[in-house]
Tab-separated table of C-alpha atoms in Angstrom:
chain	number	residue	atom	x	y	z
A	1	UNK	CA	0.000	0.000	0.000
A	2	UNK	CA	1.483	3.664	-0.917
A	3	UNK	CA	2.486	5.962	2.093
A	4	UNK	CA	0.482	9.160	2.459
A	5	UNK	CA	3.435	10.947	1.114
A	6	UNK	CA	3.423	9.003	-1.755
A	7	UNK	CA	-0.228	8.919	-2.696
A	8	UNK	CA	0.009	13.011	-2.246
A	9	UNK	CA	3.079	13.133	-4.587
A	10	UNK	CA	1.649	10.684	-7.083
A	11	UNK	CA	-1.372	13.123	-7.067
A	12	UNK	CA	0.919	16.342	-8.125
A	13	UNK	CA	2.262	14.024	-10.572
A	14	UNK	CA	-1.086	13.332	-12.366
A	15	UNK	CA	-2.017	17.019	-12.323
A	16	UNK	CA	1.170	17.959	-14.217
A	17	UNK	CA	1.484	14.824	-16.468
A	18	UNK	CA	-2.279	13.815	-16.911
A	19	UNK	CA	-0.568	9.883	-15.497
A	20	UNK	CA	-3.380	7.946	-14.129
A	21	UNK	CA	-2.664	7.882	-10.418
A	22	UNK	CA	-1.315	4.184	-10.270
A	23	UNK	CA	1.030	4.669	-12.913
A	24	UNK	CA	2.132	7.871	-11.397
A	25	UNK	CA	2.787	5.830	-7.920
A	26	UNK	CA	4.639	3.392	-9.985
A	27	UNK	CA	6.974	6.140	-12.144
A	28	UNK	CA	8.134	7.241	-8.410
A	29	UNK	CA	8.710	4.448	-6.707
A	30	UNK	CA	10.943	3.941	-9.762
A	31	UNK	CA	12.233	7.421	-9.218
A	32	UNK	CA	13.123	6.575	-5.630
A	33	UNK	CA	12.904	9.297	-2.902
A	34	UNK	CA	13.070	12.972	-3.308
A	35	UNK	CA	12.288	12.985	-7.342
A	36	UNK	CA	8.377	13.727	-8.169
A	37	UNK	CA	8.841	15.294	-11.780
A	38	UNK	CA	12.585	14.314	-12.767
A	39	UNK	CA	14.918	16.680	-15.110
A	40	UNK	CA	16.522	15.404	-18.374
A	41	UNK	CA	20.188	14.059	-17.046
A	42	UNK	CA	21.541	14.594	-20.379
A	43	UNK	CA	21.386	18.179	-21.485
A	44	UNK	CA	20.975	16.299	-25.340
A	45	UNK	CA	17.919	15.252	-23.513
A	46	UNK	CA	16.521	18.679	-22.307
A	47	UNK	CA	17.779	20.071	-25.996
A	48	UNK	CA	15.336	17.829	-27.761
A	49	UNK	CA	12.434	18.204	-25.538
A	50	UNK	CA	13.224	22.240	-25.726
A	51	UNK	CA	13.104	21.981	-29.302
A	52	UNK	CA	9.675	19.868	-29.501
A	53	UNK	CA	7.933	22.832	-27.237
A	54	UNK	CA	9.222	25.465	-29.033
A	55	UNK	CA	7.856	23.642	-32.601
A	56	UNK	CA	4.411	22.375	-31.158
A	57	UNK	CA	3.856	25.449	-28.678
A	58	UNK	CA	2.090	27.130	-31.573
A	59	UNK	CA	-0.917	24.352	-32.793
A	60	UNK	CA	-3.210	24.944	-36.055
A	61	UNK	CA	-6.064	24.413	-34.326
A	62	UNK	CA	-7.968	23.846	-30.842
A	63	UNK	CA	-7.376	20.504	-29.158
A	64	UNK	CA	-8.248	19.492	-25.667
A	65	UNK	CA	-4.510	19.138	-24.329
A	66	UNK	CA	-2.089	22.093	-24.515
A	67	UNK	CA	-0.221	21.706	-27.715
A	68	UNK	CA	-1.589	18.472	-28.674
A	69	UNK	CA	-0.026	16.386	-25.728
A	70	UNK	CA	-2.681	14.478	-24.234
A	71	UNK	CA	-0.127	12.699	-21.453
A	72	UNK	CA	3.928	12.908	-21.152
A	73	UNK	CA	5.817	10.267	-18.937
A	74	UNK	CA	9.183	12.101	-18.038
A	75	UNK	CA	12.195	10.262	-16.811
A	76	UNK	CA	15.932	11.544	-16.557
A	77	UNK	CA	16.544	9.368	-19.240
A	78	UNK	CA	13.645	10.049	-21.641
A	79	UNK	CA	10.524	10.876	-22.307
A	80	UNK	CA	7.338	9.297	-23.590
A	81	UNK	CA	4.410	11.987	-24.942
A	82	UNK	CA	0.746	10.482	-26.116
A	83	UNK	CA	-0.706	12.722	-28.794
A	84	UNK	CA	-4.256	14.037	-29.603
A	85	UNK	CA	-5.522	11.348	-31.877
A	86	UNK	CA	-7.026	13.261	-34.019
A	87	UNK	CA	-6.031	12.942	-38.128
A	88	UNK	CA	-5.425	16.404	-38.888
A	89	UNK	CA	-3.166	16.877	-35.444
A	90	UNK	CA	-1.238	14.456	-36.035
A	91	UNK	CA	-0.124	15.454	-39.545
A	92	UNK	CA	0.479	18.635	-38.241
A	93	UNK	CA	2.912	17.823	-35.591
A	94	UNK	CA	4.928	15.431	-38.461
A	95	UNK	CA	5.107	18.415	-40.695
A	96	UNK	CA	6.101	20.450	-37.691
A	97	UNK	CA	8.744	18.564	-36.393
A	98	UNK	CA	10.517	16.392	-38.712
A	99	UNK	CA	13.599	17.937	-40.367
A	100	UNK	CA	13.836	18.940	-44.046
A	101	UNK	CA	15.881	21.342	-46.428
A	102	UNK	CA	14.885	23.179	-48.939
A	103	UNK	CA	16.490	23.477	-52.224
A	104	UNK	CA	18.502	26.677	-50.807
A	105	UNK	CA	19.645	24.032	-47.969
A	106	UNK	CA	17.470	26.124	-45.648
A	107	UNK	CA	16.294	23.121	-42.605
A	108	UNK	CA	12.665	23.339	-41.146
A	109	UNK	CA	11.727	21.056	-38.341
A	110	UNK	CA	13.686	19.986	-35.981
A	111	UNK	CA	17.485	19.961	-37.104
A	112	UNK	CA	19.359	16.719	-35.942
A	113	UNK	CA	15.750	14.783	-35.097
A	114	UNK	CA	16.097	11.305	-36.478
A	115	UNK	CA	13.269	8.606	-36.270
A	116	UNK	CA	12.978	5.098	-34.857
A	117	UNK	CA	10.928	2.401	-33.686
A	118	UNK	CA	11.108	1.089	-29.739
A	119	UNK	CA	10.772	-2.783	-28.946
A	120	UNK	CA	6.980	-2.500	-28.993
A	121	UNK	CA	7.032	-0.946	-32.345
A	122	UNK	CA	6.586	2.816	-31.142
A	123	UNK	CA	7.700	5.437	-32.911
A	124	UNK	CA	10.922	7.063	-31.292
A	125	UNK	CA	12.249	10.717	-32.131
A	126	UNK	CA	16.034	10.839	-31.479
A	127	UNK	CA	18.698	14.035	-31.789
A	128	UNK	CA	21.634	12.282	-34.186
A	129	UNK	CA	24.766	11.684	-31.992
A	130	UNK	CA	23.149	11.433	-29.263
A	131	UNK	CA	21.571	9.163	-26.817
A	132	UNK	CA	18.217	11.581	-26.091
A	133	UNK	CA	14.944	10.157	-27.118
A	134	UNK	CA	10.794	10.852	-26.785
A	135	UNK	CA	8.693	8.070	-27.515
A	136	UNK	CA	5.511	8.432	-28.960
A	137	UNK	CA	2.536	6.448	-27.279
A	138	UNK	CA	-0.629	5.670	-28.776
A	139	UNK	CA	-0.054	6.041	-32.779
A	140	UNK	CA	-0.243	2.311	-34.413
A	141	UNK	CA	2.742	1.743	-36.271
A	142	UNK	CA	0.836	1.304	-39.737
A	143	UNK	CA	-0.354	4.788	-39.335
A	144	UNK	CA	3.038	6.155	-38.370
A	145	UNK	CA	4.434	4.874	-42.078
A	146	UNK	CA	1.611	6.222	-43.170
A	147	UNK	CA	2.061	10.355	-41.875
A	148	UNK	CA	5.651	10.112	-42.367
A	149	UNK	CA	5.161	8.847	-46.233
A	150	UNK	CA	2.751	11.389	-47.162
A	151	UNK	CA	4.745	13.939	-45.384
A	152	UNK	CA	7.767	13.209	-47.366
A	153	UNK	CA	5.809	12.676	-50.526
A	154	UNK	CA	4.728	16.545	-50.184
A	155	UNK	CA	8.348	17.402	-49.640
A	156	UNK	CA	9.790	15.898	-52.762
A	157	UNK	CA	7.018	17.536	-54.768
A	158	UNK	CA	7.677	21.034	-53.819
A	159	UNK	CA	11.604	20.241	-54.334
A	160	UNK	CA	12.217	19.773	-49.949
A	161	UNK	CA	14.312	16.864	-49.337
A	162	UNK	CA	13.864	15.217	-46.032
A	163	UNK	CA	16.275	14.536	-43.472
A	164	UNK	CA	14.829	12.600	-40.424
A	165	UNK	CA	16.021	9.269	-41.610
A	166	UNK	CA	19.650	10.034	-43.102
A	167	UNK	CA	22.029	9.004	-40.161
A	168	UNK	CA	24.406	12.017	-39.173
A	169	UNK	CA	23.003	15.689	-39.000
A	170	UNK	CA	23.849	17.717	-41.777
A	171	UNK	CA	26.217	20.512	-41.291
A	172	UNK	CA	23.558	22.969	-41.809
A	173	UNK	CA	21.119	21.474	-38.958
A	174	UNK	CA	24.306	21.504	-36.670
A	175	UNK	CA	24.624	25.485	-37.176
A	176	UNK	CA	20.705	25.461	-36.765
A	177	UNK	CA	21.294	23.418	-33.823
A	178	UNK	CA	22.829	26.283	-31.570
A	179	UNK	CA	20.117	28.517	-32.120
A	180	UNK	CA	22.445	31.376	-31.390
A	181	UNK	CA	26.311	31.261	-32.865
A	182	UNK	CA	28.248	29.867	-30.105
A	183	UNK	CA	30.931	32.438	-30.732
A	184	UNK	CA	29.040	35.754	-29.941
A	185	UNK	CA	26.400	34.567	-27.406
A	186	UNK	CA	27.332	30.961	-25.907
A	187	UNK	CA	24.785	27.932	-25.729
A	188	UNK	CA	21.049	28.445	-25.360
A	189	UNK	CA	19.401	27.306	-22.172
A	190	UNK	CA	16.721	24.406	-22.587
A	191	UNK	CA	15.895	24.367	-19.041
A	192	UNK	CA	12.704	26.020	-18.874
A	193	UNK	CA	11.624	24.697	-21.941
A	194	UNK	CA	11.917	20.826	-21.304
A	195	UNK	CA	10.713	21.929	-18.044
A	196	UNK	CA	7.145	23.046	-19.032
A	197	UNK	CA	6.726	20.314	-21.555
A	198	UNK	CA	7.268	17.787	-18.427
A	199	UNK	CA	4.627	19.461	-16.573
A	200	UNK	CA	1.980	20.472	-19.311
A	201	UNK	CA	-0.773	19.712	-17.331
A	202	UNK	CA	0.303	23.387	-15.794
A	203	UNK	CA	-1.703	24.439	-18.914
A	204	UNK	CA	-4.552	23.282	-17.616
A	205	UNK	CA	-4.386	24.436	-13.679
A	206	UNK	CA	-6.080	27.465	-13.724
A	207	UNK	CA	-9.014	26.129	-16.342
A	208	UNK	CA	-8.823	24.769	-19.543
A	209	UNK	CA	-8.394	26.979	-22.378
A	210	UNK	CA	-10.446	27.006	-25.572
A	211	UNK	CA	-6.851	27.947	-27.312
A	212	UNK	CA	-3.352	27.972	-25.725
A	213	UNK	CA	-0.329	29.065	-27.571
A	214	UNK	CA	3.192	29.819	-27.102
A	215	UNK	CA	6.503	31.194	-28.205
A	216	UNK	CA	9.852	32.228	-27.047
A	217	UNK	CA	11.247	36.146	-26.284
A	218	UNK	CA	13.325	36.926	-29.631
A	219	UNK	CA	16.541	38.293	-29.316
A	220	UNK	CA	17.779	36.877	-25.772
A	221	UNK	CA	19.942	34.540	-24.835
A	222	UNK	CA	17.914	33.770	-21.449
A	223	UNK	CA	15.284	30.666	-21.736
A	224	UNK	CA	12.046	32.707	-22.059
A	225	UNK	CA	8.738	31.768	-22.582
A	226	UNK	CA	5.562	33.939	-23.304
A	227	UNK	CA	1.991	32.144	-23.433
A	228	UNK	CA	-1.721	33.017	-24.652
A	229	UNK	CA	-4.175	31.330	-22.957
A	230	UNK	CA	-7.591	32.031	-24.519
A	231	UNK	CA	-10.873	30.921	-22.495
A	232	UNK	CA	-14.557	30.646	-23.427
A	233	UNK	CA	-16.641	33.695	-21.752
A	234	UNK	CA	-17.916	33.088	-18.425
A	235	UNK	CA	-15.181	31.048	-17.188
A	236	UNK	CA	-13.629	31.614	-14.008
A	237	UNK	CA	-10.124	30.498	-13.591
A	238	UNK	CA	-7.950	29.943	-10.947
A	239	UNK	CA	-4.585	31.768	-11.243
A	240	UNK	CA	-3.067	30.697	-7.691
A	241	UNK	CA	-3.537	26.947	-8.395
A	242	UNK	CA	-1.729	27.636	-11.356
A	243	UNK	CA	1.123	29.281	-10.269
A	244	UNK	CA	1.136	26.954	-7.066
A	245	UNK	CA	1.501	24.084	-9.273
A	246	UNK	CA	4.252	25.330	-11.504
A	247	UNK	CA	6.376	26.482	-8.672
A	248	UNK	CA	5.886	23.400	-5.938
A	249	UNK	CA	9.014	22.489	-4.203
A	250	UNK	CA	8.301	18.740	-4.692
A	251	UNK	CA	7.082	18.613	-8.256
A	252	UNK	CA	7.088	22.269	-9.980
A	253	UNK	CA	10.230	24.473	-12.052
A	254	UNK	CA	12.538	26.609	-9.593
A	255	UNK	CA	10.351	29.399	-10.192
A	256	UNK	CA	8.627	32.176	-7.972
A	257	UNK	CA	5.721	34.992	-9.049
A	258	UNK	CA	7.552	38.170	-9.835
A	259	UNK	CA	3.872	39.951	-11.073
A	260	UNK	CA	0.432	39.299	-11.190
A	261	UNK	CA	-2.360	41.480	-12.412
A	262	UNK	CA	-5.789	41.490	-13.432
A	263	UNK	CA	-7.850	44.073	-14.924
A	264	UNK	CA	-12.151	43.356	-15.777
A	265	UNK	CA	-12.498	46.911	-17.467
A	266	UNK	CA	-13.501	45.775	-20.950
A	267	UNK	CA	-12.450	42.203	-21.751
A	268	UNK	CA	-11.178	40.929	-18.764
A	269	UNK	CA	-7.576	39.689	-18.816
A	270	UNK	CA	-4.828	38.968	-15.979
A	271	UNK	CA	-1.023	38.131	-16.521
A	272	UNK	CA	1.187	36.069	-14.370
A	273	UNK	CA	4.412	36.170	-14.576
A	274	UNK	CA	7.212	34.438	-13.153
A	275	UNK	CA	11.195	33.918	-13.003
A	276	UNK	CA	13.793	31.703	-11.853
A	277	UNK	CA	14.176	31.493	-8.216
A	278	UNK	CA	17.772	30.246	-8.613
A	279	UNK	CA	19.086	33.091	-10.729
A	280	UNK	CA	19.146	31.432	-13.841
A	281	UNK	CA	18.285	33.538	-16.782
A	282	UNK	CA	14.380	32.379	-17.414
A	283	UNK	CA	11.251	33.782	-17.382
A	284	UNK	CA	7.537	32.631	-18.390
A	285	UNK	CA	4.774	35.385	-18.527
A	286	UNK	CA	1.278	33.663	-19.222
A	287	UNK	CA	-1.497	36.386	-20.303
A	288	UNK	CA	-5.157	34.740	-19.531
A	289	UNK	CA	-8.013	36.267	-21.555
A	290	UNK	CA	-11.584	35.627	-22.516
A	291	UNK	CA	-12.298	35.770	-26.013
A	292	UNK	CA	-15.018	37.189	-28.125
A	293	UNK	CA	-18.188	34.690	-28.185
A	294	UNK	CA	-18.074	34.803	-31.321
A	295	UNK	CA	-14.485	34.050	-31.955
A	296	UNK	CA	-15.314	30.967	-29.556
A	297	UNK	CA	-18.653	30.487	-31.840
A	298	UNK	CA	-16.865	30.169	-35.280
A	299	UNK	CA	-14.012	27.746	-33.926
A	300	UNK	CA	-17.114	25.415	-32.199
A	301	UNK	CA	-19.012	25.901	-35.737
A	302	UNK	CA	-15.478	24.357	-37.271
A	303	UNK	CA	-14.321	22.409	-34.340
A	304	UNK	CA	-17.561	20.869	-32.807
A	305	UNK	CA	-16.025	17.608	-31.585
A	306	UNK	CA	-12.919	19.492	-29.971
A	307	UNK	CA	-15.526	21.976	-28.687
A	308	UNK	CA	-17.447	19.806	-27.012
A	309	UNK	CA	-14.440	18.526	-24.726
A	310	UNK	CA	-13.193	21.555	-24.317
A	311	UNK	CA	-16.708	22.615	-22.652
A	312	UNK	CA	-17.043	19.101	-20.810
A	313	UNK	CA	-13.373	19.580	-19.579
A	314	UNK	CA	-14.123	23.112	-18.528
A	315	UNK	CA	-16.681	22.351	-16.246
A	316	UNK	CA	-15.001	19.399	-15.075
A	317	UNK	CA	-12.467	21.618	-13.732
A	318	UNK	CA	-14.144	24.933	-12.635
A	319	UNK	CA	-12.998	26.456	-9.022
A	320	UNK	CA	-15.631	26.720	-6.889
A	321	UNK	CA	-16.943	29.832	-5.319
C-alpha cells in the first residue's frame, strides 16, 4: 500500500502529467525518494524536448490538451508523450517537427531529429549523436508509415528533401542546432523549456483553455517563454492553483511569481508572470483572456467535436466559489 506521502506526490504528478494515479505511484517508486517530476540528465535530452515545445507550442487548431499532448511520462533518461488522436493533429505535428531542407539548404523542423521504432514498435524521435529520445505512445505503427510517407511525398514535390532518416546531422542542422552562434552569445538554455513540456498539465491548472499558444522572447539569450491562454466567456479560472503548481518544491520548475495582475475593465484579462528562483536567466509570462463569443462560436461551428471537450473539460475543472 502507498504511504500518504506518496499517494500526495503521485497526485501532483497526475495534475502535471495527466498519469493515471497508479502509474504515477509506480513512475516514483521507480524514481526513488526525493524525485516527483525528474529533469533530463543529459542536457541532449533537455535540448530535444526544448526543441519539440518550441515547434508544437504554436498548434493549427484547438485541441483538448495544450499543444496536442494528451499525457507525457518524463524520466531523466527520456521521455514518452501520447498525442491528440485526431487525423489532422497528427499530420500537423509530423510536418512540424521532422527535419527537411529546402532546395537553398534552408532546414525546417527539428534539425538533428532522427526517427525510430522502440521494442513494442513505437515510434521514437532521437537528436543524431546522441543518446536523447521521446517516444511516442498511442499512434499504431501502420499509421506512423503512413504520416511520415505522405509527409515526405509533399516534400519531394515542392523540391524539400527530407532529413529525419539520413544518419548524421547535416552541417547545416548543426549550425541550426545552436540557435544562437556559439561564438558571440554561448549555448542556449533548454531548461525552462523541457521543463514546461514535463509538466503540461500546468496548462490546464487554472481552467482549460479554448486555445493555448506559445513562443519564445526573440533576441535573448535567457530561456524565455511567453503564453496566450484564450478561455470561453464566463469562465472563471484559478490563477493561484496555477502558479502553485508550476512552482511546488516537490514537483514544480525553480520558479517564484515576480507579477500578477488582473484588470475586468472591458475584456477581462490577468497576466502572471514568473522567473527563476535560482538566478538562472528564465522567465515565463502567461497572459489569460476571454475571447469574443463569437471568436469561440466560429471555432465550435469548425471544431464541434474538440468543442465539445473543451466545454465538458471546462466544467469538469471549474474552481468553486
Amino acid at each position: 500500500m502507498a504511504s500518504a506521502k506518496l499517494t500526495r506526490l503521485a497526485g501532483i504528478r497526475s495534475q502535471l502529467t495527466y498519469e493515471q494515479h497508479q502509474l504515477a505511484v509506480h513512475r516514483l517508486t521507480a524514481l526513488g525518494p526525493g524525485t516527483t517530476v525528474p529533469n533530463p540528465s543529459d542536457p541532449a535530452q533537455e535540448a530535444l524536448e526544448w526543441w519539440i515545445m518550441l515547434c508544437c507550442a504554436w498548434p493549427s487548431e484547438p485541441v483538448v490538451a495544450p499543444f496536442g499532448f494528451e499525457r507525457v511520462s518524463p524520466t531523466p533518461t527520456g521521455l514518452h508523450i501520447e498525442l491528440a488522436a485526431t487525423p489532422a493533429y497528427r499530420h500537423w505535428f509530423v510536418s512540424t517537427v521532422l527535419p527537411s531542407a529546402s532546395p537553398d539548404g534552408e532546414i525546417t523542423g527539428i534539425p538533428g531529429l532522427r526517427t525510430d521504432r522502440d521494442p513494442t514498435g513505437a515510434p521514437v524521435l532521437r537528436l543524431a549523436g546522441s543518446t536523447a529520445n521521446v517516444v511516442l505512445r498511442g499512434i499504431p505503427a501502420q499509421q506512423w508509415r503512413t504520416l511520415t510517407t505522405d509527409f515526405e511525398a509533399e516534400l519531394r514535390s515542392a523540391g524539400h528533401h527530407p532529413l529525419w532518416n539520413t544518419g548524421p546531422a547535416t552541417a547545416e542542422e548543426t549550425r541550426n542546432q545552436a540557435w544562437f552562434a556559439p561564438a558571440t552569445a554561448g549555448p542556449r538554455p533548454h531548461w525552462l523549456g523541457s521543463g514546461l513540456l514535463r509538466r503540461v498539465g500546468v496548462f490546464t491548472a487554472a481552467g482549460v483553455p479554448a486555445l493555448v499558444t506559445g513562443w519564445t522572447t526573440a533576441g535573448t539569450i535567457a530561456d524565455c517563454w511567453k503564453f496566450d491562454l484564450e478561455f470561453i466567456p464566463g469562465h472563471r479560472l484559478d490563477h493561484d492553483r496555477l502558479a502553485a503548481l508550476l512552482t511546488d518544491p516537490a514537483a514544480g520548475l525553480p520558479m517564484r511569481v515576480s507579477g500578477h495582475e488582473c484588470r475586468e475593465s472591458g475584456a477581462p484579462r490577468c497576466r502572471l508572470q514568473l522567473v527563476a528562483a535560482d538566478g538562472r536567466p528564465g522567465a515565463v509570462e502567461l497572459l489569460f483572456r476571454h475571447t469574443e463569443e463569437a471568436v469561440i462560436n466560429a471555432w465550435e461551428t469548425r471544431w464541434p467535436e474538440e468543442f465539445a471537450l473543451i466545454r465538458q473539460a471546462g466544467r469538469q475543472t471549474e474552481p468553486q466559489p
